[in-house]
Amino acid sequence: MSISMQTTQGDEESFSLVANGKILSTAPNRLGDLTPTDPGIGVAAIRHLYEENGYVWLKGFLPRREVIEFRGWVFGHLANTGLIAPGTDPRDGIASAIAPDNRAVDRYLMSLVRSVAYEGFCTQPRMARFMDEFLAGISYLHKRKIMRHVRPGTTIATPAHYDLVYLRGGTSRVVTSWIPIGDIPAEMGGLTYLEGSHAIGARMEREFNERNGDLSPEERVSAYNRNMTEGGWVSKDLPEMAERFDTRWLTADYEAGDIMLHSPFMIHASTTNQDKGHRLRLSTDIRYQNVNDEIDARWNNHWSLDDML
Ligand SMILES: O=C(O)CCC(=O)C(=O)O
């Protein structure tokens, strides 16, 4: 199935979302839209939607201007690696025509995720207050915080997975917040969620526990244990999954200021960045829980690319 997109000239153009070399769906009944939520409905109603759907997409939760300023701060630094087109505003995040040295970008990124500015972005009072209310107690933010950028025109896509696979050393009441840092319309490859799949993830997890009683505690919590697929993914074949589970991939045009909350059992993935304006996709995914629940100690360190989590 293709999606219609408004071009900057006002024309309609259609394109297909793609992940891992496959069109997300060629069948209209396998694709749908995420439902946006107004943060003003209050925390009880938000919690209800989260439990029912496995996600909530809170529209305009953060001040848009501040999110875009932070995008500019990140890309202003990464411009030193040649990631950004020379002479452009880092807030626009326009990719340079020539791909930079990935090792240099990764090194810089590892500094940025240790920065006070990033810490401040993730711990801003609006977020902290809301998470306290949402978790009905004192919220804890895992130190391991991931910031991802995706160059347009590459085949990079996050395979389908649910987050608990990487967080099995603590509570299963973890909540992920995926925050677009800038606009991420569908063609830029934001997160896509498998509708109703928090029930599927919970079932997979129960089956995993039943089958893995013989693993050592260290191996059992590892997403890379011998009984997992490579990388802990459920699959890279997204269209096949929608058929297999008889459901739909839900997509959205995310805007700067939106935040997603998703359950650790909710299956999600990303599509490739096909942005015609050559914009980089930038997002962060961070995890909260009630401080009194068991904490997975492996997440007590800053994100590093070789931490095997
Ligand atoms: O941003 C992505 O591509 C993946 C994010 C993710 O898997 C998550 O938020 O749990």
PDB file of N, CA and C in Angstrom, residues 30-112:
ATOM      1  N   ARG A  30      -3.382  -4.222   6.308  1.00  0.00           N
ATOM      2  CA  ARG A  30      -2.232  -4.474   7.191  1.00  0.00           C
ATOM      3  C   ARG A  30      -1.547  -3.189   7.642  1.00  0.00           C
ATOM      4  N   LEU A  31      -2.127  -2.067   7.293  1.00  0.00           N
ATOM      5  CA  LEU A  31      -1.506  -0.770   7.604  1.00  0.00           C
ATOM      6  C   LEU A  31      -2.551   0.166   8.192  1.00  0.00           C
ATOM      7  N   GLY A  32      -2.189   0.930   9.218  1.00  0.00           N
ATOM      8  CA  GLY A  32      -3.135   1.885   9.795  1.00  0.00           C
ATOM      9  C   GLY A  32      -2.391   3.046  10.439  1.00  0.00           C
ATOM     10  N   ASP A  33      -3.144   3.903  11.093  1.00  0.00           N
ATOM     11  CA  ASP A  33      -2.571   5.098  11.734  1.00  0.00           C
ATOM     12  C   ASP A  33      -2.561   4.940  13.247  1.00  0.00           C
ATOM     13  N   LEU A  34      -1.521   5.432  13.874  1.00  0.00           N
ATOM     14  CA  LEU A  34      -1.520   5.533  15.337  1.00  0.00           C
ATOM     15  C   LEU A  34      -2.548   6.593  15.742  1.00  0.00           C
ATOM     16  N   THR A  35      -3.118   6.428  16.912  1.00  0.00           N
ATOM     17  CA  THR A  35      -4.108   7.401  17.400  1.00  0.00           C
ATOM     18  C   THR A  35      -3.422   8.412  18.315  1.00  0.00           C
ATOM     19  N   PRO A  36      -3.512   9.704  17.973  1.00  0.00           N
ATOM     20  CA  PRO A  36      -2.893  10.711  18.838  1.00  0.00           C
ATOM     21  C   PRO A  36      -3.715  10.951  20.097  1.00  0.00           C
ATOM     22  N   THR A  37      -3.044  11.388  21.149  1.00  0.00           N
ATOM     23  CA  THR A  37      -3.730  11.691  22.416  1.00  0.00           C
ATOM     24  C   THR A  37      -3.352  13.102  22.866  1.00  0.00           C
ATOM     25  N   ASP A  38      -4.353  13.831  23.312  1.00  0.00           N
ATOM     26  CA  ASP A  38      -4.128  15.165  23.876  1.00  0.00           C
ATOM     27  C   ASP A  38      -3.660  14.980  25.329  1.00  0.00           C
ATOM     28  N   PRO A  39      -2.466  15.460  25.681  1.00  0.00           N
ATOM     29  CA  PRO A  39      -1.980  15.278  27.048  1.00  0.00           C
ATOM     30  C   PRO A  39      -2.934  15.874  28.088  1.00  0.00           C
ATOM     31  N   GLY A  40      -3.788  16.796  27.663  1.00  0.00           N
ATOM     32  CA  GLY A  40      -4.720  17.471  28.584  1.00  0.00           C
ATOM     33  C   GLY A  40      -5.807  16.558  29.131  1.00  0.00           C
ATOM     34  N   ILE A  41      -5.947  15.350  28.613  1.00  0.00           N
ATOM     35  CA  ILE A  41      -7.047  14.476  29.105  1.00  0.00           C
ATOM     36  C   ILE A  41      -6.762  13.964  30.516  1.00  0.00           C
ATOM     37  N   GLY A  42      -5.527  14.147  30.991  1.00  0.00           N
ATOM     38  CA  GLY A  42      -5.217  13.763  32.376  1.00  0.00           C
ATOM     39  C   GLY A  42      -4.565  12.394  32.447  1.00  0.00           C
ATOM     40  N   VAL A  43      -3.840  12.209  33.552  1.00  0.00           N
ATOM     41  CA  VAL A  43      -2.960  11.047  33.636  1.00  0.00           C
ATOM     42  C   VAL A  43      -3.735   9.733  33.748  1.00  0.00           C
ATOM     43  N   ALA A  44      -4.899   9.756  34.412  1.00  0.00           N
ATOM     44  CA  ALA A  44      -5.651   8.496  34.567  1.00  0.00           C
ATOM     45  C   ALA A  44      -6.109   7.998  33.198  1.00  0.00           C
ATOM     46  N   ALA A  45      -6.613   8.913  32.381  1.00  0.00           N
ATOM     47  CA  ALA A  45      -7.078   8.525  31.038  1.00  0.00           C
ATOM     48  C   ALA A  45      -5.897   8.098  30.165  1.00  0.00           C
ATOM     49  N   ILE A  46      -4.755   8.759  30.339  1.00  0.00           N
ATOM     50  CA  ILE A  46      -3.560   8.404  29.564  1.00  0.00           C
ATOM     51  C   ILE A  46      -3.110   6.990  29.942  1.00  0.00           C
ATOM     52  N   ARG A  47      -3.118   6.726  31.245  1.00  0.00           N
ATOM     53  CA  ARG A  47      -2.700   5.393  31.715  1.00  0.00           C
ATOM     54  C   ARG A  47      -3.639   4.313  31.159  1.00  0.00           C
ATOM     55  N   HIS A  48      -4.912   4.644  31.126  1.00  0.00           N
ATOM     56  CA  HIS A  48      -5.899   3.689  30.612  1.00  0.00           C
ATOM     57  C   HIS A  48      -5.600   3.366  29.129  1.00  0.00           C
ATOM     58  N   LEU A  49      -5.325   4.407  28.345  1.00  0.00           N
ATOM     59  CA  LEU A  49      -5.026   4.187  26.920  1.00  0.00           C
ATOM     60  C   LEU A  49      -3.748   3.365  26.748  1.00  0.00           C
ATOM     61  N   TYR A  50      -2.762   3.664  27.582  1.00  0.00           N
ATOM     62  CA  TYR A  50      -1.480   2.940  27.521  1.00  0.00           C
ATOM     63  C   TYR A  50      -1.713   1.450  27.786  1.00  0.00           C
ATOM     64  N   GLU A  51      -2.518   1.177  28.804  1.00  0.00           N
ATOM     65  CA  GLU A  51      -2.762  -0.235  29.144  1.00  0.00           C
ATOM     66  C   GLU A  51      -3.585  -0.927  28.066  1.00  0.00           C
ATOM     67  N   GLU A  52      -4.532  -0.194  27.510  1.00  0.00           N
ATOM     68  CA  GLU A  52      -5.392  -0.788  26.488  1.00  0.00           C
ATOM     69  C   GLU A  52      -4.651  -1.019  25.168  1.00  0.00           C
ATOM     70  N   ASN A  53      -3.876  -0.040  24.737  1.00  0.00           N
ATOM     71  CA  ASN A  53      -3.280  -0.088  23.393  1.00  0.00           C
ATOM     72  C   ASN A  53      -1.791  -0.433  23.374  1.00  0.00           C
ATOM     73  N   GLY A  54      -1.148  -0.395  24.539  1.00  0.00           N
ATOM     74  CA  GLY A  54       0.294  -0.668  24.576  1.00  0.00           C
ATOM     75  C   GLY A  54       1.139   0.554  24.254  1.00  0.00           C
ATOM     76  N   TYR A  55       0.494   1.652  23.908  1.00  0.00           N
ATOM     77  CA  TYR A  55       1.227   2.899  23.600  1.00  0.00           C
ATOM     78  C   TYR A  55       0.322   4.094  23.864  1.00  0.00           C
ATOM     79  N   VAL A  56       0.926   5.244  24.046  1.00  0.00           N
ATOM     80  CA  VAL A  56       0.196   6.518  23.927  1.00  0.00           C
ATOM     81  C   VAL A  56       1.101   7.487  23.189  1.00  0.00           C
ATOM     82  N   TRP A  57       0.507   8.181  22.257  1.00  0.00           N
ATOM     83  CA  TRP A  57       1.219   9.190  21.450  1.00  0.00           C
ATOM     84  C   TRP A  57       0.724  10.552  21.939  1.00  0.00           C
ATOM     85  N   LEU A  58       1.524  11.175  22.797  1.00  0.00           N
ATOM     86  CA  LEU A  58       1.120  12.437  23.408  1.00  0.00           C
ATOM     87  C   LEU A  58       1.547  13.594  22.504  1.00  0.00           C
ATOM     88  N   LYS A  59       0.547  14.226  21.897  1.00  0.00           N
ATOM     89  CA  LYS A  59       0.821  15.300  20.937  1.00  0.00           C
ATOM     90  C   LYS A  59       1.224  16.586  21.659  1.00  0.00           C
ATOM     91  N   GLY A  60       2.286  17.201  21.184  1.00  0.00           N
ATOM     92  CA  GLY A  60       2.675  18.517  21.692  1.00  0.00           C
ATOM     93  C   GLY A  60       2.932  18.535  23.186  1.00  0.00           C
ATOM     94  N   PHE A  61       3.490  17.452  23.705  1.00  0.00           N
ATOM     95  CA  PHE A  61       3.724  17.348  25.151  1.00  0.00           C
ATOM     96  C   PHE A  61       4.855  18.283  25.596  1.00  0.00           C
ATOM     97  N   LEU A  62       5.887  18.416  24.763  1.00  0.00           N
ATOM     98  CA  LEU A  62       7.043  19.273  25.093  1.00  0.00           C
ATOM     99  C   LEU A  62       6.983  20.543  24.233  1.00  0.00           C
ATOM    100  N   PRO A  63       7.613  21.624  24.693  1.00  0.00           N
ATOM    101  CA  PRO A  63       7.596  22.839  23.855  1.00  0.00           C
ATOM    102  C   PRO A  63       8.381  22.596  22.557  1.00  0.00           C
ATOM    103  N   ARG A  64       7.689  22.748  21.431  1.00  0.00           N
ATOM    104  CA  ARG A  64       8.286  22.447  20.119  1.00  0.00           C
ATOM    105  C   ARG A  64       9.618  23.196  19.900  1.00  0.00           C
ATOM    106  N   ARG A  65       9.590  24.487  20.274  1.00  0.00           N
ATOM    107  CA  ARG A  65      10.778  25.322  20.007  1.00  0.00           C
ATOM    108  C   ARG A  65      11.994  24.761  20.744  1.00  0.00           C
ATOM    109  N   GLU A  66      11.773  24.304  21.983  1.00  0.00           N
ATOM    110  CA  GLU A  66      12.908  23.787  22.772  1.00  0.00           C
ATOM    111  C   GLU A  66      13.435  22.479  22.186  1.00  0.00           C
ATOM    112  N   VAL A  67      12.529  21.675  21.654  1.00  0.00           N
ATOM    113  CA  VAL A  67      12.964  20.403  21.044  1.00  0.00           C
ATOM    114  C   VAL A  67      13.814  20.712  19.803  1.00  0.00           C
ATOM    115  N   ILE A  68      13.369  21.694  19.035  1.00  0.00           N
ATOM    116  CA  ILE A  68      14.113  22.032  17.813  1.00  0.00           C
ATOM    117  C   ILE A  68      15.468  22.670  18.171  1.00  0.00           C
ATOM    118  N   GLU A  69      15.483  23.468  19.231  1.00  0.00           N
ATOM    119  CA  GLU A  69      16.774  24.042  19.680  1.00  0.00           C
ATOM    120  C   GLU A  69      17.738  22.919  20.073  1.00  0.00           C
ATOM    121  N   PHE A  70      17.210  21.899  20.736  1.00  0.00           N
ATOM    122  CA  PHE A  70      18.067  20.786  21.150  1.00  0.00           C
ATOM    123  C   PHE A  70      18.571  20.018  19.914  1.00  0.00           C
ATOM    124  N   ARG A  71      17.699  19.875  18.920  1.00  0.00           N
ATOM    125  CA  ARG A  71      18.126  19.252  17.649  1.00  0.00           C
ATOM    126  C   ARG A  71      19.320  20.043  17.062  1.00  0.00           C
ATOM    127  N   GLY A  72      19.187  21.366  17.126  1.00  0.00           N
ATOM    128  CA  GLY A  72      20.266  22.218  16.610  1.00  0.00           C
ATOM    129  C   GLY A  72      21.551  22.029  17.404  1.00  0.00           C
ATOM    130  N   TRP A  73      21.415  21.859  18.705  1.00  0.00           N
ATOM    131  CA  TRP A  73      22.594  21.667  19.568  1.00  0.00           C
ATOM    132  C   TRP A  73      23.305  20.351  19.197  1.00  0.00           C
ATOM    133  N   VAL A  74      22.514  19.298  19.026  1.00  0.00           N
ATOM    134  CA  VAL A  74      23.107  17.985  18.690  1.00  0.00           C
ATOM    135  C   VAL A  74      23.788  18.050  17.319  1.00  0.00           C
ATOM    136  N   PHE A  75      23.062  18.546  16.326  1.00  0.00           N
ATOM    137  CA  PHE A  75      23.627  18.549  14.975  1.00  0.00           C
ATOM    138  C   PHE A  75      24.731  19.601  14.821  1.00  0.00           C
ATOM    139  N   GLY A  76      24.668  20.643  15.647  1.00  0.00           N
ATOM    140  CA  GLY A  76      25.766  21.625  15.641  1.00  0.00           C
ATOM    141  C   GLY A  76      27.072  20.939  16.021  1.00  0.00           C
ATOM    142  N   HIS A  77      27.005  20.040  17.002  1.00  0.00           N
ATOM    143  CA  HIS A  77      28.207  19.286  17.383  1.00  0.00           C
ATOM    144  C   HIS A  77      28.588  18.258  16.321  1.00  0.00           C
ATOM    145  N   LEU A  78      27.578  17.520  15.848  1.00  0.00           N
ATOM    146  CA  LEU A  78      27.901  16.449  14.890  1.00  0.00           C
ATOM    147  C   LEU A  78      28.360  17.013  13.538  1.00  0.00           C
ATOM    148  N   ALA A  79      28.101  18.303  13.326  1.00  0.00           N
ATOM    149  CA  ALA A  79      28.590  18.943  12.093  1.00  0.00           C
ATOM    150  C   ALA A  79      30.115  18.849  12.019  1.00  0.00           C
ATOM    151  N   ASN A  80      30.761  18.783  13.180  1.00  0.00           N
ATOM    152  CA  ASN A  80      32.235  18.674  13.197  1.00  0.00           C
ATOM    153  C   ASN A  80      32.725  17.392  12.537  1.00  0.00           C
ATOM    154  N   THR A  81      31.840  16.418  12.388  1.00  0.00           N
ATOM    155  CA  THR A  81      32.246  15.138  11.785  1.00  0.00           C
ATOM    156  C   THR A  81      31.933  15.089  10.292  1.00  0.00           C
ATOM    157  N   GLY A  82      31.289  16.156   9.780  1.00  0.00           N
ATOM    158  CA  GLY A  82      30.911  16.156   8.360  1.00  0.00           C
ATOM    159  C   GLY A  82      29.536  15.547   8.116  1.00  0.00           C
ATOM    160  N   LEU A  83      28.748  15.352   9.187  1.00  0.00           N
ATOM    161  CA  LEU A  83      27.421  14.726   9.034  1.00  0.00           C
ATOM    162  C   LEU A  83      26.429  15.669   8.350  1.00  0.00           C
ATOM    163  N   ILE A  84      26.609  16.980   8.600  1.00  0.00           N
ATOM    164  CA  ILE A  84      25.614  17.986   8.178  1.00  0.00           C
ATOM    165  C   ILE A  84      26.108  18.734   6.934  1.00  0.00           C
ATOM    166  N   ALA A  85      25.172  19.042   6.039  1.00  0.00           N
ATOM    167  CA  ALA A  85      25.548  19.776   4.819  1.00  0.00           C
ATOM    168  C   ALA A  85      26.146  21.129   5.205  1.00  0.00           C
ATOM    169  N   PRO A  86      27.347  21.445   4.699  1.00  0.00           N
ATOM    170  CA  PRO A  86      27.994  22.704   5.071  1.00  0.00           C
ATOM    171  C   PRO A  86      27.106  23.908   4.745  1.00  0.00           C
ATOM    172  N   GLY A  87      27.142  24.885   5.651  1.00  0.00           N
ATOM    173  CA  GLY A  87      26.412  26.140   5.417  1.00  0.00           C
ATOM    174  C   GLY A  87      24.926  26.049   5.731  1.00  0.00           C
ATOM    175  N   THR A  88      24.457  24.919   6.246  1.00  0.00           N
ATOM    176  CA  THR A  88      23.023  24.810   6.576  1.00  0.00           C
ATOM    177  C   THR A  88      22.827  24.959   8.083  1.00  0.00           C
ATOM    178  N   ASP A  89      21.603  25.285   8.473  1.00  0.00           N
ATOM    179  CA  ASP A  89      21.265  25.451   9.888  1.00  0.00           C
ATOM    180  C   ASP A  89      21.199  24.067  10.540  1.00  0.00           C
ATOM    181  N   PRO A  90      21.980  23.830  11.584  1.00  0.00           N
ATOM    182  CA  PRO A  90      21.955  22.501  12.205  1.00  0.00           C
ATOM    183  C   PRO A  90      20.564  22.090  12.693  1.00  0.00           C
ATOM    184  N   ARG A  91      19.703  23.070  13.008  1.00  0.00           N
ATOM    185  CA  ARG A  91      18.350  22.714  13.452  1.00  0.00           C
ATOM    186  C   ARG A  91      17.571  21.991  12.355  1.00  0.00           C
ATOM    187  N   ASP A  92      17.937  22.280  11.088  1.00  0.00           N
ATOM    188  CA  ASP A  92      17.252  21.597   9.975  1.00  0.00           C
ATOM    189  C   ASP A  92      17.764  20.167   9.818  1.00  0.00           C
ATOM    190  N   GLY A  93      18.975  19.919  10.256  1.00  0.00           N
ATOM    191  CA  GLY A  93      19.517  18.559  10.187  1.00  0.00           C
ATOM    192  C   GLY A  93      19.601  18.022   8.766  1.00  0.00           C
ATOM    193  N   ILE A  94      20.093  18.862   7.839  1.00  0.00           N
ATOM    194  CA  ILE A  94      20.224  18.407   6.447  1.00  0.00           C
ATOM    195  C   ILE A  94      21.532  17.610   6.329  1.00  0.00           C
ATOM    196  N   ALA A  95      21.421  16.405   5.806  1.00  0.00           N
ATOM    197  CA  ALA A  95      22.603  15.535   5.715  1.00  0.00           C
ATOM    198  C   ALA A  95      23.536  16.015   4.619  1.00  0.00           C
ATOM    199  N   SER A  96      24.842  15.889   4.882  1.00  0.00           N
ATOM    200  CA  SER A  96      25.826  16.221   3.843  1.00  0.00           C
ATOM    201  C   SER A  96      25.709  15.209   2.705  1.00  0.00           C
ATOM    202  N   ALA A  97      26.108  15.633   1.508  1.00  0.00           N
ATOM    203  CA  ALA A  97      25.988  14.736   0.346  1.00  0.00           C
ATOM    204  C   ALA A  97      26.935  13.545   0.491  1.00  0.00           C
ATOM    205  N   ILE A  98      28.082  13.793   1.122  1.00  0.00           N
ATOM    206  CA  ILE A  98      29.064  12.709   1.289  1.00  0.00           C
ATOM    207  C   ILE A  98      28.940  12.153   2.696  1.00  0.00           C
ATOM    208  N   ALA A  99      28.820  10.842   2.782  1.00  0.00           N
ATOM    209  CA  ALA A  99      28.666  10.217   4.111  1.00  0.00           C
ATOM    210  C   ALA A  99      29.926  10.448   4.932  1.00  0.00           C
ATOM    211  N   PRO A 100      29.785  10.836   6.205  1.00  0.00           N
ATOM    212  CA  PRO A 100      30.971  11.050   7.045  1.00  0.00           C
ATOM    213  C   PRO A 100      31.551   9.713   7.507  1.00  0.00           C
ATOM    214  N   ASP A 101      32.690   9.793   8.176  1.00  0.00           N
ATOM    215  CA  ASP A 101      33.303   8.600   8.753  1.00  0.00           C
ATOM    216  C   ASP A 101      32.443   8.182   9.963  1.00  0.00           C
ATOM    217  N   ASN A 102      31.824   7.023   9.862  1.00  0.00           N
ATOM    218  CA  ASN A 102      30.899   6.589  10.918  1.00  0.00           C
ATOM    219  C   ASN A 102      31.561   6.490  12.274  1.00  0.00           C
ATOM    220  N   ARG A 103      32.859   6.119  12.268  1.00  0.00           N
ATOM    221  CA  ARG A 103      33.537   5.965  13.568  1.00  0.00           C
ATOM    222  C   ARG A 103      33.647   7.319  14.264  1.00  0.00           C
ATOM    223  N   ALA A 104      33.899   8.367  13.476  1.00  0.00           N
ATOM    224  CA  ALA A 104      34.008   9.710  14.070  1.00  0.00           C
ATOM    225  C   ALA A 104      32.646  10.147  14.615  1.00  0.00           C
ATOM    226  N   VAL A 105      31.592   9.862  13.867  1.00  0.00           N
ATOM    227  CA  VAL A 105      30.246  10.240  14.321  1.00  0.00           C
ATOM    228  C   VAL A 105      29.923   9.496  15.618  1.00  0.00           C
ATOM    229  N   ASP A 106      30.215   8.193  15.632  1.00  0.00           N
ATOM    230  CA  ASP A 106      29.906   7.386  16.824  1.00  0.00           C
ATOM    231  C   ASP A 106      30.666   7.891  18.045  1.00  0.00           C
ATOM    232  N   ARG A 107      31.943   8.241  17.833  1.00  0.00           N
ATOM    233  CA  ARG A 107      32.745   8.753  18.968  1.00  0.00           C
ATOM    234  C   ARG A 107      32.113  10.014  19.539  1.00  0.00           C
ATOM    235  N   TYR A 108      31.708  10.911  18.640  1.00  0.00           N
ATOM    236  CA  TYR A 108      31.106  12.175  19.067  1.00  0.00           C
ATOM    237  C   TYR A 108      29.785  11.923  19.789  1.00  0.00           C
ATOM    238  N   LEU A 109      29.006  10.991  19.216  1.00  0.00           N
ATOM    239  CA  LEU A 109      27.705  10.661  19.796  1.00  0.00           C
ATOM    240  C   LEU A 109      27.864  10.133  21.221  1.00  0.00           C
ATOM    241  N   MET A 110      28.899   9.343  21.435  1.00  0.00           N
ATOM    242  CA  MET A 110      29.126   8.792  22.775  1.00  0.00           C
ATOM    243  C   MET A 110      29.453   9.905  23.772  1.00  0.00           C
ATOM    244  N   SER A 111      30.049  11.016  23.287  1.00  0.00           N
ATOM    245  CA  SER A 111      30.248  12.174  24.176  1.00  0.00           C
ATOM    246  C   SER A 111      28.923  12.883  24.422  1.00  0.00           C
ATOM    247  N   LEU A 112      28.145  13.037  23.366  1.00  0.00           N
ATOM    248  CA  LEU A 112      26.881  13.778  23.513  1.00  0.00           C
ATOM    249  C   LEU A 112      25.931  13.087  24.478  1.00  0.00           C
TER     250      LEU A 112
END
